[in-house]
JSON list of C-alpha atoms in Angstrom, two decimals:
[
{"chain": "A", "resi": 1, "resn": "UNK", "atom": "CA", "xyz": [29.82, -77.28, 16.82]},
{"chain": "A", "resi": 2, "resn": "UNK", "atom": "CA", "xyz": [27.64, -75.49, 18.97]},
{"chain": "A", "resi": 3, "resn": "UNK", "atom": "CA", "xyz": [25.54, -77.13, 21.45]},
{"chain": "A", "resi": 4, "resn": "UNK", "atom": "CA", "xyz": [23.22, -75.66, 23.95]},
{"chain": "A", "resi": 5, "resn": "UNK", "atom": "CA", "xyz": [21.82, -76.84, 27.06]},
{"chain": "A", "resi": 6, "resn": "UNK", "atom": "CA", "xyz": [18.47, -75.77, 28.58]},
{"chain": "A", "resi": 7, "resn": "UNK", "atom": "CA", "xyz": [18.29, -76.73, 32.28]},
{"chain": "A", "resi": 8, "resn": "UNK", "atom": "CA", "xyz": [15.02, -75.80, 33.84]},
{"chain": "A", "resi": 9, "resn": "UNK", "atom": "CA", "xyz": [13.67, -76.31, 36.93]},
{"chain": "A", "resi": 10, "resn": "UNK", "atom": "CA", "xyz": [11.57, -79.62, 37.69]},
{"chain": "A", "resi": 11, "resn": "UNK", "atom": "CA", "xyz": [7.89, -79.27, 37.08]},
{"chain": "A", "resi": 12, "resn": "UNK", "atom": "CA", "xyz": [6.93, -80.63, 40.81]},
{"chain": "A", "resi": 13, "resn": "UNK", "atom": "CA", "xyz": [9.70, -78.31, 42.24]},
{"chain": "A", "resi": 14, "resn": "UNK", "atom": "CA", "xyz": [9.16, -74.91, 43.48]},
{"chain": "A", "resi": 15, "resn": "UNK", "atom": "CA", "xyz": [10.94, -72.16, 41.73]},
{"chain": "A", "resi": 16, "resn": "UNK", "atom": "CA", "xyz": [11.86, -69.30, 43.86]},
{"chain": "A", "resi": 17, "resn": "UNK", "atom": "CA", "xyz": [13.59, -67.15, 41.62]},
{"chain": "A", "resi": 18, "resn": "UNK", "atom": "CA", "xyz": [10.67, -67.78, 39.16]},
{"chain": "A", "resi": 19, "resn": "UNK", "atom": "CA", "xyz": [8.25, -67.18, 41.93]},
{"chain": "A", "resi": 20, "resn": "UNK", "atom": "CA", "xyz": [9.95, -64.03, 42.90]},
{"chain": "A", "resi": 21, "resn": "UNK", "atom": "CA", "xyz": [10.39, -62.77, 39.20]},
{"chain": "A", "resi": 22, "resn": "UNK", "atom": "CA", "xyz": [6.33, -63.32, 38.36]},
{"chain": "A", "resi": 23, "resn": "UNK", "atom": "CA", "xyz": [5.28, -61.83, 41.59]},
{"chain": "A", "resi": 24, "resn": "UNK", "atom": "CA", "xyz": [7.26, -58.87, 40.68]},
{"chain": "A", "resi": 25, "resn": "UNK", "atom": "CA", "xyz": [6.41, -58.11, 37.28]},
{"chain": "A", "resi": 26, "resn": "UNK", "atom": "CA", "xyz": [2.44, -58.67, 38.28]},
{"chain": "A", "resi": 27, "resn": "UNK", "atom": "CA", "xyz": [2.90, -56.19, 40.86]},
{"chain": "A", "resi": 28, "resn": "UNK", "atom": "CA", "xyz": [4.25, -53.89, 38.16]},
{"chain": "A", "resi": 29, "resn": "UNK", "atom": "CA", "xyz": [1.62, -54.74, 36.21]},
{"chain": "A", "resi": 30, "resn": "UNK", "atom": "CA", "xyz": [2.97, -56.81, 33.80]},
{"chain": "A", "resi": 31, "resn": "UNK", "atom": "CA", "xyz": [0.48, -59.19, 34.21]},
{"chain": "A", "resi": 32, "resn": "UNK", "atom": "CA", "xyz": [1.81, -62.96, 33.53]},
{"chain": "A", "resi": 33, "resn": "UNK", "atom": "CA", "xyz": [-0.04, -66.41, 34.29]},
{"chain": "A", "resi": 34, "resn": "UNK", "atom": "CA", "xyz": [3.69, -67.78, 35.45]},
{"chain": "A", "resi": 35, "resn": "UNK", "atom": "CA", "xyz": [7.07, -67.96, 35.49]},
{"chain": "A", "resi": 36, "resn": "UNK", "atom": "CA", "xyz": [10.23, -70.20, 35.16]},
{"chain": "A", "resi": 37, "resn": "UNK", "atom": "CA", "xyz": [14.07, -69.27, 35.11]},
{"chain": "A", "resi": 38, "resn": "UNK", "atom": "CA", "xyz": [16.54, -72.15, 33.70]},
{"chain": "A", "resi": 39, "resn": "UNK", "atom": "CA", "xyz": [20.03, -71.69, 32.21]},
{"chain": "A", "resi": 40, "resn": "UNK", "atom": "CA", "xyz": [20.85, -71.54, 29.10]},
{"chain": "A", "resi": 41, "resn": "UNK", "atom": "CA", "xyz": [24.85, -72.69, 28.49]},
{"chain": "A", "resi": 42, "resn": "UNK", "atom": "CA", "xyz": [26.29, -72.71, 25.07]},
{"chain": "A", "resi": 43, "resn": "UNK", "atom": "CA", "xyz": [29.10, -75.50, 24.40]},
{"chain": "A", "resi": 44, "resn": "UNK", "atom": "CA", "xyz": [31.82, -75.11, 21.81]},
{"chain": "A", "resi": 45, "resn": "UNK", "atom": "CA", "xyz": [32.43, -78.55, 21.28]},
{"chain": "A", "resi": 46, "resn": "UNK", "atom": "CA", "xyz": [35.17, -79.43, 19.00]},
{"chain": "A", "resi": 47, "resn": "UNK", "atom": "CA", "xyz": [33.36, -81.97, 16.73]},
{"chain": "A", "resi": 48, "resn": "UNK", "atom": "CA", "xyz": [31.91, -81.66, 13.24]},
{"chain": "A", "resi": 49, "resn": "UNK", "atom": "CA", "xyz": [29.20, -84.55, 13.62]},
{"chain": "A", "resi": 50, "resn": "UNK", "atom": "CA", "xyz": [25.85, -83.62, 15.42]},
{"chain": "A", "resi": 51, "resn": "UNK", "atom": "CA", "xyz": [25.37, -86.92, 16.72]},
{"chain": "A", "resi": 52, "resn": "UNK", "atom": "CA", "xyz": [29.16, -86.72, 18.35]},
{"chain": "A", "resi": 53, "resn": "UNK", "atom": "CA", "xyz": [28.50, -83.26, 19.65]},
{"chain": "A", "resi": 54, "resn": "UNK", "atom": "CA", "xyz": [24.97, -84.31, 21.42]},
{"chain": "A", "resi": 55, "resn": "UNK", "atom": "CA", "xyz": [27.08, -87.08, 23.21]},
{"chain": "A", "resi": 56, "resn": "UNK", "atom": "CA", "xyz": [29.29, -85.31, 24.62]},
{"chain": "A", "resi": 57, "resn": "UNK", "atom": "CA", "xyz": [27.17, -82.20, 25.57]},
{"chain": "A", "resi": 58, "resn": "UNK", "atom": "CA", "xyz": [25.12, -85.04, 27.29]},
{"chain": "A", "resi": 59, "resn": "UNK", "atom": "CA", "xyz": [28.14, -86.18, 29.35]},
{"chain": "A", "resi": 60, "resn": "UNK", "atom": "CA", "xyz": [28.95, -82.64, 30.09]},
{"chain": "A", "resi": 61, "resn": "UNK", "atom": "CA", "xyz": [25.31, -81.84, 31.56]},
{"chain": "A", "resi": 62, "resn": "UNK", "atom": "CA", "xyz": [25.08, -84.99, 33.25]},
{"chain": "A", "resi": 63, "resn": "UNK", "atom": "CA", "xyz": [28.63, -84.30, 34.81]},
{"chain": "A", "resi": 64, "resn": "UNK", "atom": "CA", "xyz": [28.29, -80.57, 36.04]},
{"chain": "A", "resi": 65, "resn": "UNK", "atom": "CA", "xyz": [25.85, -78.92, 34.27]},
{"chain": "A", "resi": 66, "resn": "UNK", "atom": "CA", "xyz": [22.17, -80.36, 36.15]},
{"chain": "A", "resi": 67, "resn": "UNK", "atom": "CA", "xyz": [21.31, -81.51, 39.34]},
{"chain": "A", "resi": 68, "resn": "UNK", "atom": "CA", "xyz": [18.39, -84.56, 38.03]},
{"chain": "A", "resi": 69, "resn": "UNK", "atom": "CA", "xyz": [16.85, -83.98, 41.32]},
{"chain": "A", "resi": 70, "resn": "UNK", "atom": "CA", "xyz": [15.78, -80.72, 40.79]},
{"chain": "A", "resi": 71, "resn": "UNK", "atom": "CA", "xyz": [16.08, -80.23, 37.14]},
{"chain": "A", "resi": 72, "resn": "UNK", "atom": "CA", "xyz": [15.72, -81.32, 33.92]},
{"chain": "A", "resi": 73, "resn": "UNK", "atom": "CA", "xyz": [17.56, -80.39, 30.72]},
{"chain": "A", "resi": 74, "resn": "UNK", "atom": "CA", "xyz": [16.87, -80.19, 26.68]},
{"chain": "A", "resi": 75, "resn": "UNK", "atom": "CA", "xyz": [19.89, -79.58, 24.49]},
{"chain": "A", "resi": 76, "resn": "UNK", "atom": "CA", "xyz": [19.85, -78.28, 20.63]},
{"chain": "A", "resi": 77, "resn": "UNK", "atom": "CA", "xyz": [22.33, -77.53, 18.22]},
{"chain": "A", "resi": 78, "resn": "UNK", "atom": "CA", "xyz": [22.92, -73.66, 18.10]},
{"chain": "A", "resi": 79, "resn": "UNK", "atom": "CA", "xyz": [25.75, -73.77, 15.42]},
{"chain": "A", "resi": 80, "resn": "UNK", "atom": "CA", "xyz": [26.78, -76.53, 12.59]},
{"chain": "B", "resi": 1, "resn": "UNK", "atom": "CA", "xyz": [0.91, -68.02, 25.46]},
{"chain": "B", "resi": 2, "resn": "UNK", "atom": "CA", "xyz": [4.54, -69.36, 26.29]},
{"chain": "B", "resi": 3, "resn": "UNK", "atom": "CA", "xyz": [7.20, -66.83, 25.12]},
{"chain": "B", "resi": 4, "resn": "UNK", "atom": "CA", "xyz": [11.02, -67.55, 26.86]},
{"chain": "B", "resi": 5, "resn": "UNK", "atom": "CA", "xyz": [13.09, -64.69, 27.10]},
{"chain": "B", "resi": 6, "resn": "UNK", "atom": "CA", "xyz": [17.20, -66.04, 26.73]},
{"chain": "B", "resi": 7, "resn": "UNK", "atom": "CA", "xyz": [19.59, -63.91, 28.43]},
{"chain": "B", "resi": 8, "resn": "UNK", "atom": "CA", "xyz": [23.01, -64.04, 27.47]},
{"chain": "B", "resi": 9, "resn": "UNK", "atom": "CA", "xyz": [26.66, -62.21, 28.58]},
{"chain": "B", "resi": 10, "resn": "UNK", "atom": "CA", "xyz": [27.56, -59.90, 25.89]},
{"chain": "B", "resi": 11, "resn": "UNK", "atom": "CA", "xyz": [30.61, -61.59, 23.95]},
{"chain": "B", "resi": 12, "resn": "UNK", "atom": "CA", "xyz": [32.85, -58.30, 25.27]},
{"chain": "B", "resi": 13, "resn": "UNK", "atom": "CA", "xyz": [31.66, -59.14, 29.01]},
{"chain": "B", "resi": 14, "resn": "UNK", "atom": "CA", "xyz": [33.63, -61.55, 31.24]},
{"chain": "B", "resi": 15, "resn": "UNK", "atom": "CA", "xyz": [31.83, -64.15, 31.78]},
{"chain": "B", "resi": 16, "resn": "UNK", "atom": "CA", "xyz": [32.69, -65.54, 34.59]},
{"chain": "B", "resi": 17, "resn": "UNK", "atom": "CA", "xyz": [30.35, -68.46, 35.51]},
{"chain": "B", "resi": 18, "resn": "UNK", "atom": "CA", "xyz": [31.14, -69.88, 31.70]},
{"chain": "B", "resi": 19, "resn": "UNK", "atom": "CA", "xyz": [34.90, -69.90, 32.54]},
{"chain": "B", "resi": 20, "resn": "UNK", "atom": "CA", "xyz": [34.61, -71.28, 35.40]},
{"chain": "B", "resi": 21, "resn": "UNK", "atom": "CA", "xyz": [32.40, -74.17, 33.84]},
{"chain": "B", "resi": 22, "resn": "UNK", "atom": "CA", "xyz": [34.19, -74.77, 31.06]},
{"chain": "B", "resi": 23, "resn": "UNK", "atom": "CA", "xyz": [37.73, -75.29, 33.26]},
{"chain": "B", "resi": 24, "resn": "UNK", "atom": "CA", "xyz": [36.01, -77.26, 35.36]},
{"chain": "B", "resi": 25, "resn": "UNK", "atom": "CA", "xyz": [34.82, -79.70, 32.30]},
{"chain": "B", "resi": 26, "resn": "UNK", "atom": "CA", "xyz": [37.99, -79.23, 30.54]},
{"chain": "B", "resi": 27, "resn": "UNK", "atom": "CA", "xyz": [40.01, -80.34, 33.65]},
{"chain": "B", "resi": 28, "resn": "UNK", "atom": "CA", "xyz": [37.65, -83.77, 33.72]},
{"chain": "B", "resi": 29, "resn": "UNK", "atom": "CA", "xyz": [39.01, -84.51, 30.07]},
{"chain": "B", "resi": 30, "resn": "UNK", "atom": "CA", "xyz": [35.54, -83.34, 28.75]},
{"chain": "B", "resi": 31, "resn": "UNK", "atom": "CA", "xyz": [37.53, -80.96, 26.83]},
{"chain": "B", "resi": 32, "resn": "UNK", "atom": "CA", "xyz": [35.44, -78.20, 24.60]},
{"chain": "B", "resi": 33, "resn": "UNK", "atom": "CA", "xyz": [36.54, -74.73, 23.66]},
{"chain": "B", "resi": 34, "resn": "UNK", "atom": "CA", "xyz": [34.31, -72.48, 25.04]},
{"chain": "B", "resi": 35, "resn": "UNK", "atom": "CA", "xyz": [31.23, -72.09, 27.40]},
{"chain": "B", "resi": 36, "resn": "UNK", "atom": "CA", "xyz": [28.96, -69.53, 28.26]},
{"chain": "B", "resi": 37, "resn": "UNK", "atom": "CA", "xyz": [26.38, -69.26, 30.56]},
{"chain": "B", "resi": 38, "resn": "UNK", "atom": "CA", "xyz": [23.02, -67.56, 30.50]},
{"chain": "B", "resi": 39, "resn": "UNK", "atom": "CA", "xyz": [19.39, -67.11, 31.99]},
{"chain": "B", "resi": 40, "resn": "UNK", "atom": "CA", "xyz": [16.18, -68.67, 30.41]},
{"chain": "B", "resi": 41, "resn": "UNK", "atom": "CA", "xyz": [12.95, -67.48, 31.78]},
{"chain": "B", "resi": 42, "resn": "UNK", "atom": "CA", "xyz": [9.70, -68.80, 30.41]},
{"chain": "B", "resi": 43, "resn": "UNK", "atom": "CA", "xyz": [6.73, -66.30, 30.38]},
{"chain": "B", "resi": 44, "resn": "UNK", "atom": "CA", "xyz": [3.40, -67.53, 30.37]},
{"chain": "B", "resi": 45, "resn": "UNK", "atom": "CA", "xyz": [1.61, -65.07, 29.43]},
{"chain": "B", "resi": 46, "resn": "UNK", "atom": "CA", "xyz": [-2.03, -64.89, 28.79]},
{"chain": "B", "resi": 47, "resn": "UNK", "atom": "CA", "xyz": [-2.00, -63.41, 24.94]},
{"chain": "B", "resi": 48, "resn": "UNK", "atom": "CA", "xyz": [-3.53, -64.97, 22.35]},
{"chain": "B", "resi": 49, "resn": "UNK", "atom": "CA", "xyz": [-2.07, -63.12, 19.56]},
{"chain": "B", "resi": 50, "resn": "UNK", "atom": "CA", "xyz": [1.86, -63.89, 18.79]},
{"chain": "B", "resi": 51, "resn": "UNK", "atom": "CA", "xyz": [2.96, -60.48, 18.20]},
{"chain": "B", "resi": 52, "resn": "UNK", "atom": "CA", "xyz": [1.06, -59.03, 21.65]},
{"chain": "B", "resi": 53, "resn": "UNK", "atom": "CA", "xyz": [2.24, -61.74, 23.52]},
{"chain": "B", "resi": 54, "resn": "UNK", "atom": "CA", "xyz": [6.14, -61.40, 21.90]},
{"chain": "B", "resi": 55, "resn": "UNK", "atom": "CA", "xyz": [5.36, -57.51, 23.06]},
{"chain": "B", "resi": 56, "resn": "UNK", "atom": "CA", "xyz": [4.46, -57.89, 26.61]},
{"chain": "B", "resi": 57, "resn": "UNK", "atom": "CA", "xyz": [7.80, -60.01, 26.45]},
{"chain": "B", "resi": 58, "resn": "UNK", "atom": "CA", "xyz": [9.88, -57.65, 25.36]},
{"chain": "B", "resi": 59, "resn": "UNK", "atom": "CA", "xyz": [8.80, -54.88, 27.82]},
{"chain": "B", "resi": 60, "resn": "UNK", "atom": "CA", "xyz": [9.27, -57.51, 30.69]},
{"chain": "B", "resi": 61, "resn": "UNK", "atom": "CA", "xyz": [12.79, -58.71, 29.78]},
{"chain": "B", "resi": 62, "resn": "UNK", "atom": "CA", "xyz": [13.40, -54.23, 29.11]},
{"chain": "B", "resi": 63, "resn": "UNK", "atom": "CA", "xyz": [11.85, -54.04, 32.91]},
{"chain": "B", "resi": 64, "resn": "UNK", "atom": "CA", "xyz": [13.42, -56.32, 35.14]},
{"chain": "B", "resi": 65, "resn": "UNK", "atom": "CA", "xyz": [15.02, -59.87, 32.59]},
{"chain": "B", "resi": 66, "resn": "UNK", "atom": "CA", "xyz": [18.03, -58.39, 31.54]},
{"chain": "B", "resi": 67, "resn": "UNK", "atom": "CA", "xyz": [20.76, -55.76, 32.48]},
{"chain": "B", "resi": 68, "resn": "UNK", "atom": "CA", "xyz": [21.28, -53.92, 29.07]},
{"chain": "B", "resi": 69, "resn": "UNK", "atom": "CA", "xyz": [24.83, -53.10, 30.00]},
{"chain": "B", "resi": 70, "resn": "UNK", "atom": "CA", "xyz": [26.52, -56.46, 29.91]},
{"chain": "B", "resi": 71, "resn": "UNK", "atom": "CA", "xyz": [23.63, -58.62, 28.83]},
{"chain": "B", "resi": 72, "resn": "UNK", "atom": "CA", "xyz": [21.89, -59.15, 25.55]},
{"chain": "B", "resi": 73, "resn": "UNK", "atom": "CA", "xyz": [18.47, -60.77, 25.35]},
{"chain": "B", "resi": 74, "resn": "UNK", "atom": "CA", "xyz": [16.57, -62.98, 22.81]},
{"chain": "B", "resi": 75, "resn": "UNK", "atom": "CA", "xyz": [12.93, -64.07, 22.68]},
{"chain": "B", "resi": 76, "resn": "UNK", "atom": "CA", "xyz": [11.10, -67.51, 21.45]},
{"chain": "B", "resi": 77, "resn": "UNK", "atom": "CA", "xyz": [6.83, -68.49, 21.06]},
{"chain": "B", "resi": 78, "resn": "UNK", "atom": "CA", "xyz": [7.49, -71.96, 22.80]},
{"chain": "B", "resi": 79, "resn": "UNK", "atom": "CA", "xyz": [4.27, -72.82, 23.12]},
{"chain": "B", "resi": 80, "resn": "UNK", "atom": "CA", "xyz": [0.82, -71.26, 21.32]}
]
């Protein structure tokens, strides 16, 4: 199964590299309101129940994947 | 308008961060069979209309998001 997970940074943190992309496209006039970058990281789990899968992408992120200070994260299934 | 903009490695493209993730899980017995990394960026963008908003995405990811040559990109409406 494939399991994605969304880390993004925290609301109350500031986002340089989202700062720095927003800035940039307004100044090319791509006018935006705001900007975030997250990663996106897709897990190939070996595991045929969703509920399984979601586990253990949740142990993965919580090992390696996201710093909680900083970020939060949101996973989905990408693939049955 | 919240459009995000997901930017992956293209399958033919090392992707190095996503190996080195995935041995580092694998090696902590949180074994899985693949991992790739990617970019999300959320756009706020101030578009009321779906397809104009998705639009203004598109050119923005084609301007500075994503590097056509070992990247491929995919856009969401996250938020109306």
């Amino acid at each position: 199964m494939k399991v994605a997970v969304k880390v993004m940074p925290r609301r109350e943190v500031l986002d340089t590299q989202g700062r720095a992309v927003g800035e940039k496209l307004n100044r090319a006039g791509l006018t935006l309101e705001s900007c975030r970058v997250g990663k996106y990281i897709e897990l190939e789990i070996q595991e045929s129940e969703r509920d399984k899968a979601l586990d253990k992408a949740k142990e993965m992120a919580e090992y390696v994947l996201y710093n909680p200070l900083i970020e939060t994260f949101e996973m989905e299934v990408v693939e049955p």
